Each structure stands twice: as structure tokens, then as C-alpha cells.
Amino acid sequence: KSAFGCPHDCSFCYCRLLNQGRYTARPVEEVADEIAGLACDQVWLVDDTFLVHRKRAAELAAALTQRGVRKRFIIYARASDIARVPEVVPDLQRLGVVDVLVGLEAVEPDHLLAYDKGTTPDDNRRCVELLAAAGIACTGLFIVGPEATWSTFRRLNRWIDSVPLSALTVSIFTPFPGTADWATHQARPTTRARRHWD
């Protein structure tokens, strides 16, 4: 974990609640030293979102090169951080990123707006296409709400078929305590047993 917390404000996500609401990145040199000491070829950087500071990927790649370390990486990122700043993609390639898990969440503008994602369907599409063109896999993370119908899934399926996604997950919308969505939906969960909330 090279950073803690998340500076974004998605209504459904608890990540901003962690680390007392602050985003804190570890020094790149310290992270490079830790990675250099790992006896494996592939590393999953489990930061909530790795590309908060765009130059961080390039700095980490340079620090690892300086140490003679070459590994493959999996990261989490936001679609907008790739779609709106496409020059980050070569930095990801230099770092050795092989898969980016992206919270695409939805394919319809009103759903993205309701989630306070700060992204658009165009951002989602462009992100997936940029990564695929660079030979980097993209795993799309989606959310469906309890109001979803067959039509919802058909639209989602059509969108997924239209882009070069490598893999995907579809999660059931769950309002976690402390999030903005909890304040709106706290009366709706049918169970308070959190072991069922996945």
C-alpha cells in the first residue's frame, strides 16, 4: 500500500472515511525499497486510487529502474485520471502495470451523477480504450441498484460488449454507514447483518 485514503467523494464509497478523511502518500523512495525487497514478480498496489498525483507512476518507475527492479503491477485507478490525462498511460507502461481495476460503476450519465463520481460515460469508454491500446488489461467494476431490471442488465451488457474490457465485476449497491448514500438509504437494507453486505 503506497498511499492511504482517497481525496474523491463518491457517495457510495467508504474509502474517504478511512485515514480520517485524508489522502496520504508514502514517499516514493520508501515504496520502491519495499517493492525491491518483495520476492515475487507481480505486485498489487492496493491504494484506493493510485493516480491521485499523476507523476507518481513515473517517479516510482524511475526509482525501481534505479534499483534494477522490474516487476508487473496491478493498480486501482479512476477512469477520469486516465481518460482526461492520457499521457499517464506511457508512465504506467514504464512502471510495468499489467492490469488496472477501474471503478466504472455505471454506463448511464444519471447513475454516475447520482454516485457523485465526477466522471462520464465518455471517460469510462476512453479509459478502457486507452488502456487496451497500450496493452494494459482493464478490469471494470460496476454497481447495480435494487431497482435494476432486465433492461438495466441488457444496456450494461451492450456497453461491455462494445469496449475492450479484460474482466469485470458487478456488485450490488450497498449503502455503508458513514457514506452519503447511507444517509439517503439507511431505511432500505433488509438486514443489518453486515456479513451479508457483499
Backbone as ProteinMPNN parsed JSONL, in Angstrom:
{"seq_chain_A": "KSAFGCPHDCSFCYCRLLNQGRYTARPVEEVADEIAGLACDQVWLVDDTFLVHRKRAAELAAALTQRGVRKRFIIYARASDIARVPEVVPDLQRLGVVDVLVGLEAVEPDHLLAYDKGTTPDDNRRCVELLAAAGIACTGLFIVGPEATWSTFRRLNRWIDSVPLSALTVSIFTPFPGTADWATHQARPTTRARRHWD", "coords_chain_A": {"N_chain_A": [[0.869, -1.178, 0.0], [0.84, 1.985, -1.086], [-0.219, 4.402, -0.545], [-2.673, 6.069, 1.49], [-6.168, 6.351, 2.077], [-8.537, 8.443, 0.233], [-9.036, 11.149, -1.966], [-11.391, 11.696, -3.252], [-15.017, 11.922, -3.593], [-17.101, 9.949, -3.816], [-20.44, 8.934, -3.516], [-21.183, 6.417, -2.516], [-18.989, 5.196, -1.411], [-16.731, 4.039, 1.076], [-14.067, 4.61, 1.313], [-13.077, 7.219, 1.531], [-13.66, 7.74, 4.145], [-11.784, 6.43, 5.569], [-8.504, 6.642, 7.115], [-8.969, 8.976, 8.459], [-10.252, 10.718, 6.708], [-8.284, 11.869, 5.151], [-5.995, 12.041, 2.388], [-3.017, 10.388, 2.086], [0.154, 9.984, 0.9], [2.832, 7.68, 0.753], [6.416, 8.215, 0.838], [7.993, 7.987, -2.333], [10.529, 6.775, -2.631], [10.696, 5.171, -0.357], [8.602, 3.381, -0.841], [9.567, 2.16, -3.179], [11.846, 0.877, -2.137], [10.591, -1.003, -0.477], [9.161, -2.554, -2.352], [11.289, -3.518, -3.862], [12.304, -5.358, -2.103], [10.51, -7.437, -2.125], [9.86, -10.814, -2.731], [8.759, -11.629, -5.365], [7.178, -11.646, -8.611], [5.025, -10.154, -9.366], [3.076, -7.429, -8.254], [0.461, -6.156, -6.314], [-0.683, -3.062, -6.042], [-2.45, -1.697, -3.598], [-3.597, 0.782, -3.153], [-6.338, 3.014, -2.733], [-6.855, 4.627, -4.921], [-4.529, 4.923, -7.355], [-3.537, 6.969, -8.981], [-3.681, 9.61, -7.987], [-1.761, 11.61, -7.773], [-0.411, 12.44, -10.662], [2.294, 12.211, -11.579], [3.383, 10.315, -9.996], [3.47, 7.601, -10.818], [5.431, 7.646, -12.811], [7.608, 8.499, -11.273], [7.876, 6.373, -9.474], [8.438, 4.294, -11.243], [10.941, 5.168, -12.199], [12.43, 5.106, -9.82], [12.401, 2.372, -9.249], [13.698, 1.355, -11.499], [16.208, 2.45, -11.108], [17.003, 0.884, -8.995], [17.262, -1.503, -10.211], [15.025, -3.106, -10.43], [12.407, -4.954, -11.803], [9.126, -5.46, -12.173], [5.737, -6.739, -12.47], [2.676, -4.928, -12.242], [-0.467, -4.45, -10.588], [-3.047, -2.132, -10.339], [-5.384, 0.172, -8.773], [-7.484, 2.599, -10.278], [-9.03, 5.719, -11.228], [-11.396, 6.276, -13.823], [-11.434, 8.83, -14.968], [-8.905, 9.818, -14.364], [-7.3, 8.586, -16.161], [-8.569, 8.846, -18.677], [-8.753, 11.635, -18.998], [-6.2, 12.47, -18.741], [-4.315, 11.325, -20.711], [-1.575, 11.044, -21.121], [-0.562, 9.753, -18.959], [-0.605, 7.066, -19.428], [1.718, 5.974, -20.859], [3.501, 6.201, -18.7], [2.46, 4.322, -16.942], [2.937, 2.031, -18.422], [5.77, 2.023, -18.415], [6.198, 1.641, -15.713], [5.336, -0.942, -15.47], [2.759, -1.799, -15.263], [0.175, -4.095, -15.562], [-2.492, -4.558, -15.276], [-5.376, -2.649, -14.675], [-7.651, -1.869, -12.27], [-10.713, -0.448, -12.494], [-13.108, 1.686, -11.211], [-15.752, 1.813, -12.836], [-18.453, 1.822, -12.465], [-21.093, 2.646, -13.601], [-22.957, 2.885, -16.7], [-24.592, 4.82, -17.52], [-25.295, 8.298, -17.653], [-26.907, 9.556, -15.64], [-26.803, 7.77, -13.503], [-24.049, 7.781, -12.856], [-23.854, 10.428, -12.076], [-25.554, 10.419, -9.843], [-24.007, 8.861, -8.155], [-22.016, 10.608, -7.532], [-19.599, 10.512, -8.946], [-18.044, 12.145, -10.582], [-17.271, 11.588, -13.095], [-17.793, 10.63, -16.542], [-19.802, 8.743, -18.952], [-18.313, 8.842, -21.305], [-15.7, 9.239, -20.312], [-15.354, 6.74, -19.104], [-15.433, 4.962, -21.324], [-13.28, 5.933, -22.888], [-11.125, 5.569, -21.145], [-10.998, 2.71, -20.904], [-10.451, 2.077, -23.574], [-7.996, 3.435, -24.049], [-6.264, 2.097, -22.29], [-6.409, -0.537, -23.304], [-5.332, -0.139, -25.863], [-2.735, 0.314, -25.164], [-1.907, -2.115, -24.359], [-2.546, -2.85, -21.803], [-4.423, -4.497, -19.398], [-7.844, -3.986, -18.499], [-9.891, -4.055, -15.775], [-13.186, -3.789, -15.171], [-15.219, -2.323, -12.722], [-18.459, -2.526, -11.637], [-21.651, -1.265, -10.471], [-24.885, -2.277, -9.53], [-28.171, -1.247, -8.769], [-30.915, -1.936, -6.447], [-33.155, -1.396, -7.902], [-32.725, -2.28, -10.413], [-33.473, -3.679, -13.619], [-34.273, -6.202, -16.13], [-33.787, -4.796, -18.409], [-31.896, -2.919, -17.563], [-29.659, -4.571, -17.179], [-29.352, -5.524, -19.778], [-28.625, -3.15, -21.153], [-26.23, -2.58, -19.828], [-24.781, -4.864, -20.536], [-24.634, -4.559, -23.337], [-23.003, -2.274, -23.48], [-20.657, -3.212, -22.281], [-19.959, -5.185, -24.127], [-19.191, -3.537, -26.172], [-16.748, -2.431, -25.688], [-13.177, -2.896, -25.068], [-12.912, -4.48, -22.554], [-11.101, -6.369, -20.132], [-11.866, -7.9, -17.974], [-14.532, -8.095, -15.54], [-16.541, -6.99, -12.749], [-19.668, -7.132, -11.085], [-21.275, -5.469, -8.664], [-23.68, -5.465, -5.99], [-25.486, -2.613, -5.157], [-24.736, -1.178, -2.103], [-25.435, 0.607, 0.708], [-23.116, 1.878, 2.784], [-22.614, 2.465, 6.287], [-21.944, 5.809, 7.294], [-21.35, 6.815, 4.812], [-22.41, 9.074, 2.159], [-24.535, 7.959, 0.777], [-25.602, 6.263, 2.68], [-26.975, 7.94, 4.44], [-29.123, 8.619, 2.852], [-30.315, 6.163, 2.184], [-30.585, 4.522, 4.447], [-32.824, 3.324, 5.6], [-33.546, 1.308, 3.92], [-32.018, -1.194, 3.724], [-32.484, -4.721, 4.095], [-31.425, -6.278, 5.992], [-29.388, -6.034, 8.903], [-27.17, -7.426, 9.331], [-23.972, -7.377, 8.728], [-22.302, -9.212, 7.545], [-23.612, -10.14, 5.378], [-23.375, -8.151, 3.57], [-22.095, -7.95, 0.902]], "CA_chain_A": [[0.0, 0.0, 0.0], [1.751, 3.127, -1.193], [-0.931, 5.598, -0.094], [-3.83, 5.769, 2.331], [-7.283, 7.262, 1.902], [-8.913, 8.852, -1.115], [-9.499, 12.53, -1.94], [-12.639, 11.844, -4.001], [-16.198, 11.943, -2.734], [-18.176, 9.117, -4.353], [-21.469, 8.844, -2.476], [-21.361, 5.049, -2.021], [-17.705, 4.606, -1.046], [-16.238, 4.29, 2.426], [-12.616, 4.843, 1.3], [-12.794, 8.571, 2.018], [-13.83, 7.738, 5.598], [-10.589, 5.837, 6.17], [-7.388, 7.568, 7.293], [-9.559, 10.228, 8.975], [-10.657, 11.583, 5.614], [-7.136, 12.489, 4.462], [-5.208, 11.236, 1.475], [-1.613, 10.487, 2.46], [1.011, 9.113, 0.091], [4.157, 7.376, 1.298], [7.497, 8.652, -0.051], [8.238, 7.05, -3.43], [11.757, 6.01, -2.366], [10.354, 4.162, 0.654], [7.79, 2.373, -1.526], [10.471, 1.434, -4.078], [12.661, -0.019, -1.309], [9.747, -2.115, -0.032], [8.885, -3.399, -3.519], [12.547, -4.19, -4.218], [12.513, -6.453, -1.154], [9.485, -8.477, -2.26], [10.312, -11.959, -3.536], [7.689, -12.011, -6.289], [7.262, -10.958, -9.897], [3.853, -9.301, -9.567], [2.698, -6.702, -7.034], [-0.817, -5.461, -6.378], [-0.684, -1.831, -5.247], [-3.845, -1.648, -3.169], [-4.074, 2.139, -2.893], [-7.721, 3.169, -3.191], [-6.684, 5.112, -6.287], [-3.086, 5.114, -7.455], [-3.128, 8.098, -9.816], [-4.054, 10.912, -7.423], [-0.702, 12.504, -8.255], [-0.094, 11.846, -11.954], [3.716, 11.922, -11.787], [3.826, 9.279, -9.067], [3.798, 6.373, -11.557], [6.73, 7.863, -13.458], [8.629, 8.559, -10.227], [8.071, 5.02, -8.949], [9.132, 3.536, -12.299], [12.344, 5.602, -12.208], [13.069, 4.625, -8.592], [12.592, 0.925, -9.372], [14.741, 1.158, -12.521], [17.475, 2.78, -10.445], [17.337, -0.247, -8.126], [17.351, -2.712, -11.027], [13.839, -3.911, -10.151], [11.4, -4.978, -12.871], [8.003, -6.307, -11.772], [4.431, -6.41, -13.039], [1.833, -4.306, -11.223], [-1.915, -4.267, -10.694], [-3.395, -0.938, -9.572], [-6.725, 0.754, -8.876], [-7.452, 3.979, -10.771], [-10.301, 6.302, -11.67], [-11.48, 6.426, -15.276], [-11.099, 10.206, -15.36], [-7.462, 10.031, -14.226], [-6.674, 8.046, -17.372], [-9.22, 9.416, -19.863], [-8.512, 13.077, -19.122], [-4.752, 12.697, -18.735], [-3.828, 10.111, -21.39], [-0.114, 10.928, -21.071], [-0.182, 8.892, -17.844], [-0.556, 5.67, -19.874], [3.112, 5.521, -21.024], [4.105, 6.061, -17.366], [2.003, 3.028, -16.423], [3.685, 1.003, -19.162], [7.153, 2.007, -17.906], [6.163, 1.073, -14.369], [5.092, -2.387, -15.579], [1.366, -2.077, -14.937], [-0.424, -5.057, -16.481], [-3.951, -4.552, -15.102], [-5.897, -1.521, -13.908], [-9.023, -2.046, -11.816], [-11.312, 0.88, -12.606], [-14.496, 1.813, -10.766], [-16.582, 2.41, -13.881], [-19.711, 1.9, -11.713], [-22.324, 2.659, -14.394], [-22.78, 3.32, -18.091], [-25.569, 5.874, -17.799], [-24.879, 9.555, -17.012], [-27.651, 9.872, -14.413], [-26.299, 6.918, -12.421], [-22.739, 8.313, -12.455], [-24.134, 11.672, -11.366], [-26.112, 10.056, -8.538], [-22.911, 8.33, -7.344], [-21.01, 11.678, -7.351], [-18.319, 10.008, -9.457], [-17.229, 13.16, -11.241], [-16.844, 11.014, -14.368], [-18.862, 10.5, -17.532], [-19.677, 7.525, -19.769], [-17.202, 9.032, -22.248], [-14.473, 8.957, -19.553], [-15.26, 5.286, -18.935], [-15.092, 4.342, -22.607], [-11.933, 6.357, -23.296], [-10.184, 4.905, -20.24], [-10.862, 1.305, -21.302], [-9.811, 2.026, -24.898], [-6.593, 3.845, -23.925], [-5.514, 1.011, -21.646], [-6.325, -1.66, -24.246], [-4.394, 0.226, -26.939], [-1.389, 0.253, -24.603], [-1.621, -3.486, -23.952], [-2.795, -2.971, -20.36], [-5.765, -5.011, -19.139], [-8.718, -3.151, -17.674], [-10.964, -4.761, -15.086], [-14.228, -2.814, -14.856], [-16.019, -2.58, -11.526], [-19.767, -1.928, -11.833], [-22.633, -1.353, -9.393], [-26.298, -2.228, -9.909], [-29.04, -0.986, -7.629], [-32.049, -2.856, -6.28], [-34.193, -1.073, -8.885], [-32.289, -2.79, -11.722], [-34.396, -4.554, -14.339], [-33.603, -6.888, -17.236], [-33.355, -3.749, -19.335], [-30.66, -2.379, -16.996], [-28.585, -5.515, -17.461], [-29.141, -5.55, -21.232], [-27.856, -1.946, -21.512], [-24.881, -2.777, -19.299], [-24.146, -5.896, -21.357], [-24.317, -3.973, -24.646], [-21.85, -1.38, -23.318], [-19.49, -4.066, -22.022], [-19.597, -5.812, -25.404], [-18.712, -2.531, -27.128], [-15.422, -1.945, -25.293], [-12.228, -4.0, -24.849], [-12.668, -4.826, -21.145], [-10.468, -7.676, -19.927], [-12.649, -8.608, -16.968], [-15.444, -7.175, -14.859], [-17.344, -7.457, -11.626], [-20.888, -6.362, -10.874], [-21.626, -5.515, -7.244], [-24.988, -4.95, -5.61], [-25.391, -1.352, -4.42], [-24.863, -1.351, -0.654], [-25.121, 1.866, 1.399], [-22.358, 1.622, 4.006], [-22.725, 3.529, 7.294], [-20.959, 6.88, 7.223], [-21.295, 7.369, 3.456], [-23.532, 9.93, 1.783], [-25.668, 7.113, 0.4], [-26.216, 5.702, 3.889], [-27.935, 8.931, 4.941], [-30.29, 8.589, 1.971], [-30.9, 4.826, 2.024], [-30.4, 3.662, 5.617], [-34.041, 2.591, 5.954], [-33.841, 0.302, 2.893], [-31.451, -2.549, 3.856], [-33.391, -5.704, 4.69], [-30.728, -6.915, 7.108], [-28.286, -5.261, 9.491], [-26.053, -8.365, 9.483], [-23.038, -6.898, 7.717], [-21.647, -10.313, 6.84], [-24.354, -10.309, 4.124], [-23.236, -6.938, 2.75], [-21.037, -8.077, -0.093]], "C_chain_A": [[0.902, 1.223, 0.0], [1.095, 4.436, -0.782], [-2.178, 5.17, 0.663], [-4.912, 6.813, 2.095], [-7.518, 7.613, 0.443], [-9.458, 10.274, -1.057], [-10.845, 12.738, -2.632], [-13.84, 11.582, -3.1], [-17.352, 11.124, -3.291], [-19.165, 8.793, -3.234], [-21.583, 7.476, -1.821], [-20.126, 4.506, -1.304], [-17.257, 5.005, 0.362], [-14.756, 4.672, 2.453], [-12.25, 6.23, 1.831], [-12.901, 8.648, 3.546], [-12.606, 7.175, 6.309], [-9.493, 6.891, 6.291], [-7.886, 8.96, 7.687], [-9.867, 11.232, 7.868], [-9.524, 12.238, 4.851], [-6.53, 11.499, 3.481], [-3.746, 11.461, 1.821], [-0.804, 9.486, 1.649], [2.352, 8.902, 0.782], [5.217, 7.901, 0.337], [7.82, 7.573, -1.088], [9.47, 6.192, -3.166], [11.502, 4.889, -1.36], [9.552, 3.024, 0.019], [8.667, 1.525, -2.448], [11.346, 0.461, -3.3], [11.852, -1.24, -0.873], [9.489, -3.087, -1.188], [10.14, -4.177, -3.928], [12.8, -5.399, -3.317], [11.5, -7.573, -1.251], [9.964, -9.583, -3.196], [9.17, -12.46, -4.405], [7.842, -11.196, -7.567], [6.119, -9.979, -10.122], [3.405, -8.718, -8.231], [1.366, -6.013, -7.269], [-0.719, -4.259, -5.446], [-2.132, -1.547, -4.863], [-4.28, -0.265, -2.696], [-5.498, 2.235, -3.418], [-7.767, 3.727, -4.604], [-5.239, 5.563, -6.441], [-2.685, 6.417, -8.14], [-3.592, 9.457, -9.302], [-3.042, 11.963, -7.86], [-0.132, 11.857, -9.515], [1.361, 11.421, -12.087], [4.219, 10.772, -10.914], [4.218, 7.982, -9.776], [5.164, 6.494, -12.21], [7.855, 7.867, -12.424], [8.924, 7.172, -9.659], [8.802, 4.156, -9.973], [10.614, 3.88, -12.315], [13.08, 5.067, -10.987], [13.328, 3.122, -8.656], [13.671, 0.598, -10.401], [16.109, 1.403, -11.919], [17.951, 1.639, -9.556], [17.467, -1.553, -8.906], [16.176, -3.647, -10.842], [12.87, -3.807, -11.321], [10.321, -5.967, -12.469], [6.757, -5.897, -12.55], [3.541, -5.884, -11.908], [0.364, -4.326, -11.611], [-2.225, -3.046, -9.823], [-4.898, -0.67, -9.675], [-6.563, 2.172, -9.406], [-8.865, 4.421, -11.118], [-10.267, 6.466, -13.186], [-11.036, 7.811, -15.715], [-9.606, 10.477, -15.277], [-6.692, 9.497, -15.429], [-7.249, 8.733, -18.614], [-8.859, 10.881, -20.078], [-7.03, 13.442, -19.106], [-4.092, 11.492, -19.412], [-2.317, 9.956, -21.374], [0.359, 10.118, -19.868], [0.007, 7.442, -18.303], [0.878, 5.195, -20.15], [3.851, 5.368, -19.686], [3.715, 4.718, -16.752], [2.733, 1.884, -17.119], [5.113, 0.885, -18.63], [7.221, 1.39, -16.517], [6.007, -0.453, -14.434], [3.671, -2.763, -15.207], [0.772, -2.993, -16.005], [-1.949, -5.08, -16.383], [-4.323, -3.352, -14.243], [-7.345, -1.827, -13.561], [-9.646, -0.662, -11.726], [-12.768, 0.829, -12.148], [-15.307, 2.544, -11.817], [-17.983, 2.684, -13.33], [-20.957, 1.78, -12.577], [-22.022, 3.139, -15.808], [-23.738, 4.448, -18.453], [-25.216, 7.13, -17.011], [-25.601, 9.84, -15.701], [-27.188, 9.018, -13.242], [-24.937, 7.408, -11.926], [-22.912, 9.602, -11.664], [-24.656, 11.383, -9.957], [-25.032, 9.522, -7.599], [-21.848, 9.388, -7.032], [-19.638, 11.236, -7.827], [-17.43, 11.104, -10.028], [-16.651, 12.64, -12.546], [-18.061, 10.914, -15.285], [-18.743, 9.154, -18.245], [-18.544, 7.638, -20.788], [-15.855, 8.778, -21.571], [-14.273, 7.447, -19.432], [-14.791, 4.613, -20.221], [-13.649, 4.669, -22.997], [-10.868, 5.683, -22.438], [-9.932, 3.47, -20.685], [-10.108, 1.209, -22.629], [-8.333, 2.41, -24.845], [-5.741, 2.731, -23.325], [-5.337, -0.159, -22.612], [-5.322, -1.369, -25.352], [-2.953, 0.141, -26.472], [-1.005, -1.155, -24.162], [-1.777, -3.716, -22.46], [-4.237, -3.442, -20.17], [-6.55, -4.012, -18.285], [-9.813, -4.032, -17.097], [-11.973, -3.713, -14.646], [-15.04, -3.245, -13.654], [-17.335, -1.813, -11.667], [-20.637, -2.122, -10.6], [-24.02, -1.401, -10.026], [-27.127, -2.047, -8.646], [-30.194, -1.957, -7.551], [-33.178, -2.578, -7.276], [-33.854, -1.613, -10.273], [-33.316, -3.759, -12.299], [-33.584, -5.316, -15.398], [-33.045, -5.865, -18.214], [-32.045, -3.12, -18.869], [-29.481, -3.278, -17.356], [-28.306, -5.625, -18.957], [-28.318, -4.347, -21.678], [-26.415, -2.076, -21.045], [-24.12, -3.781, -20.167], [-23.757, -5.356, -22.738], [-23.089, -3.079, -24.551], [-20.577, -2.198, -23.128], [-19.019, -4.731, -23.313], [-18.977, -4.832, -26.389], [-17.32, -1.996, -26.804], [-14.494, -3.129, -25.015], [-11.888, -4.252, -23.378], [-12.04, -6.208, -21.058], [-11.278, -8.539, -18.977], [-13.574, -7.59, -16.312], [-16.053, -7.839, -13.638], [-18.578, -6.576, -11.56], [-21.286, -6.557, -9.418], [-23.029, -4.979, -7.03], [-24.782, -3.678, -4.794], [-25.664, -1.598, -2.938], [-24.496, -0.038, 0.029], [-24.419, 1.602, 2.73], [-22.496, 2.779, 4.992], [-21.586, 4.532, 7.181], [-20.863, 7.516, 5.854], [-22.503, 8.263, 3.199], [-24.756, 9.089, 1.424], [-26.343, 6.464, 1.605], [-27.274, 6.657, 4.426], [-29.229, 8.886, 4.132], [-31.033, 7.257, 2.029], [-30.9, 3.966, 3.283], [-31.65, 2.89, 6.033], [-34.292, 1.404, 5.021], [-33.205, -1.078, 3.103], [-32.405, -3.493, 4.581], [-32.731, -6.47, 5.817], [-29.648, -5.968, 7.617], [-27.067, -6.163, 9.721], [-25.039, -8.064, 8.382], [-22.291, -8.013, 7.0], [-22.371, -10.622, 5.521], [-24.119, -9.169, 3.14], [-22.053, -7.033, 1.793], [-21.618, -8.675, -1.368]], "O_chain_A": [[1.635, 1.47, 0.958], [1.765, 5.464, -0.68], [-2.673, 4.055, 0.496], [-4.625, 7.999, 1.932], [-6.81, 7.156, -0.453], [-10.268, 10.58, -0.181], [-11.386, 13.844, -2.603], [-13.696, 11.082, -1.984], [-18.495, 11.58, -3.237], [-18.762, 8.421, -2.132], [-22.036, 7.379, -0.681], [-20.204, 3.464, -0.654], [-17.391, 6.158, 0.772], [-14.237, 5.025, 3.512], [-11.231, 6.392, 2.502], [-12.298, 9.524, 4.166], [-12.409, 7.41, 7.501], [-9.557, 7.927, 5.629], [-7.307, 9.977, 7.306], [-9.757, 12.442, 8.065], [-9.77, 13.08, 3.987], [-6.546, 10.288, 3.703], [-3.283, 12.601, 1.849], [-1.052, 8.282, 1.709], [2.933, 9.839, 1.33], [4.952, 8.022, -0.859], [7.907, 6.391, -0.757], [9.454, 4.994, -3.45], [12.034, 3.788, -1.502], [9.792, 1.851, 0.305], [8.522, 0.304, -2.489], [11.569, -0.663, -3.751], [12.351, -2.365, -0.893], [9.589, -4.302, -1.016], [10.06, -5.35, -4.293], [13.447, -6.359, -3.736], [11.612, -8.566, -0.532], [10.415, -9.318, -4.31], [8.671, -13.569, -4.215], [8.546, -10.187, -7.596], [6.218, -9.083, -10.96], [3.36, -9.412, -7.216], [1.164, -5.365, -8.296], [-0.677, -4.407, -4.224], [-2.946, -1.196, -5.717], [-5.229, -0.147, -1.921], [-5.835, 1.615, -4.426], [-8.626, 3.342, -5.398], [-4.782, 6.471, -5.746], [-1.588, 6.92, -7.898], [-3.866, 10.358, -10.094], [-3.41, 13.065, -8.266], [0.555, 10.839, -9.436], [1.637, 10.366, -12.657], [5.348, 10.311, -11.077], [5.188, 7.333, -9.385], [5.963, 5.558, -12.17], [8.925, 7.309, -12.664], [10.078, 6.835, -9.395], [9.683, 3.376, -9.614], [11.455, 2.99, -12.433], [14.224, 4.623, -11.096], [14.357, 2.648, -8.173], [14.464, -0.323, -10.204], [17.056, 0.662, -12.181], [19.154, 1.443, -9.38], [17.753, -2.598, -8.321], [16.299, -4.851, -11.068], [12.55, -2.709, -11.778], [10.564, -7.173, -12.427], [6.725, -4.852, -13.2], [3.639, -6.335, -10.767], [0.002, -4.233, -12.784], [-1.727, -2.937, -8.703], [-5.585, -1.21, -10.542], [-5.621, 2.872, -9.036], [-9.771, 3.603, -11.279], [-9.218, 6.763, -13.759], [-10.341, 7.954, -16.721], [-9.088, 11.288, -16.044], [-5.562, 9.913, -15.682], [-6.501, 9.151, -19.498], [-8.681, 11.318, -21.215], [-6.652, 14.572, -19.417], [-3.387, 10.724, -18.757], [-1.813, 8.854, -21.589], [1.548, 9.821, -19.757], [0.703, 6.672, -17.642], [1.235, 4.101, -19.714], [4.723, 4.509, -19.552], [4.537, 4.055, -16.12], [3.101, 0.893, -16.487], [5.61, -0.221, -18.419], [8.184, 0.699, -16.183], [6.49, -1.167, -13.556], [3.4, -3.916, -14.871], [0.854, -2.706, -17.2], [-2.624, -5.561, -17.293], [-3.686, -3.07, -13.228], [-8.173, -2.022, -14.451], [-9.173, 0.194, -10.979], [-13.557, 0.024, -12.642], [-15.529, 3.75, -11.711], [-18.617, 3.673, -13.698], [-21.797, 0.915, -12.328], [-20.97, 3.72, -16.074], [-23.696, 4.97, -19.567], [-24.875, 7.044, -15.831], [-24.983, 10.315, -14.748], [-27.179, 9.487, -12.104], [-24.693, 7.448, -10.72], [-22.197, 9.838, -10.69], [-24.245, 12.029, -8.994], [-25.123, 9.705, -6.385], [-20.877, 9.092, -6.336], [-18.628, 11.543, -7.194], [-16.204, 11.007, -9.969], [-15.665, 13.175, -13.052], [-19.201, 11.09, -14.856], [-17.707, 8.495, -18.157], [-17.888, 6.644, -21.1], [-14.965, 8.174, -22.17], [-13.17, 6.939, -19.632], [-13.869, 3.798, -20.207], [-12.89, 3.782, -23.388], [-9.825, 5.273, -22.948], [-8.781, 3.057, -20.828], [-9.23, 0.361, -22.789], [-7.507, 1.789, -25.513], [-4.637, 2.458, -23.795], [-4.243, -0.711, -22.728], [-4.548, -2.245, -25.738], [-2.047, -0.077, -27.277], [0.093, -1.369, -23.65], [-1.212, -4.661, -21.909], [-5.164, -2.849, -20.722], [-5.984, -3.295, -17.461], [-10.566, -4.673, -17.83], [-11.653, -2.843, -13.836], [-15.495, -4.386, -13.572], [-17.329, -0.589, -11.802], [-20.401, -3.018, -9.79], [-24.3, -0.647, -10.958], [-26.827, -2.616, -7.597], [-30.429, -2.722, -8.486], [-34.054, -3.419, -7.474], [-34.624, -1.418, -11.213], [-33.938, -4.542, -11.581], [-32.38, -5.107, -15.545], [-31.965, -6.05, -18.775], [-31.177, -2.82, -19.688], [-28.433, -2.798, -17.787], [-27.157, -5.799, -19.363], [-27.408, -4.495, -22.493], [-25.486, -1.727, -21.774], [-22.952, -3.569, -20.491], [-22.678, -5.662, -23.247], [-22.227, -3.112, -25.429], [-19.548, -1.912, -23.739], [-17.818, -4.829, -23.561], [-18.309, -5.244, -27.337], [-16.772, -1.194, -27.561], [-14.963, -4.237, -24.756], [-10.717, -4.239, -22.998], [-12.4, -7.111, -21.813], [-11.369, -9.755, -19.148], [-13.423, -6.383, -16.501], [-16.078, -9.063, -13.509], [-18.533, -5.405, -11.937], [-21.595, -7.669, -8.992], [-23.509, -4.142, -7.794], [-23.993, -3.665, -3.849], [-26.697, -2.158, -2.571], [-23.346, 0.393, -0.063], [-25.047, 1.157, 3.691], [-22.497, 3.942, 4.589], [-20.426, 4.163, 6.998], [-20.356, 8.63, 5.724], [-23.493, 8.214, 3.93], [-25.886, 9.468, 1.735], [-27.532, 6.15, 1.552], [-28.355, 6.223, 4.823], [-30.312, 9.094, 4.68], [-32.26, 7.232, 1.932], [-31.191, 2.773, 3.195], [-31.543, 1.896, 6.75], [-35.16, 0.578, 5.301], [-33.805, -2.07, 2.691], [-33.051, -3.111, 5.557], [-33.392, -7.23, 6.525], [-29.069, -5.199, 6.85], [-26.05, -5.71, 10.246], [-25.234, -8.458, 7.232], [-21.702, -7.776, 5.946], [-21.813, -11.286, 4.647], [-24.604, -9.211, 2.009], [-21.108, -6.25, 1.894], [-20.893, -8.87, -2.344]]}, "name": "protein", "num_of_chains": 1, "seq": "KSAFGCPHDCSFCYCRLLNQGRYTARPVEEVADEIAGLACDQVWLVDDTFLVHRKRAAELAAALTQRGVRKRFIIYARASDIARVPEVVPDLQRLGVVDVLVGLEAVEPDHLLAYDKGTTPDDNRRCVELLAAAGIACTGLFIVGPEATWSTFRRLNRWIDSVPLSALTVSIFTPFPGTADWATHQARPTTRARRHWD"}
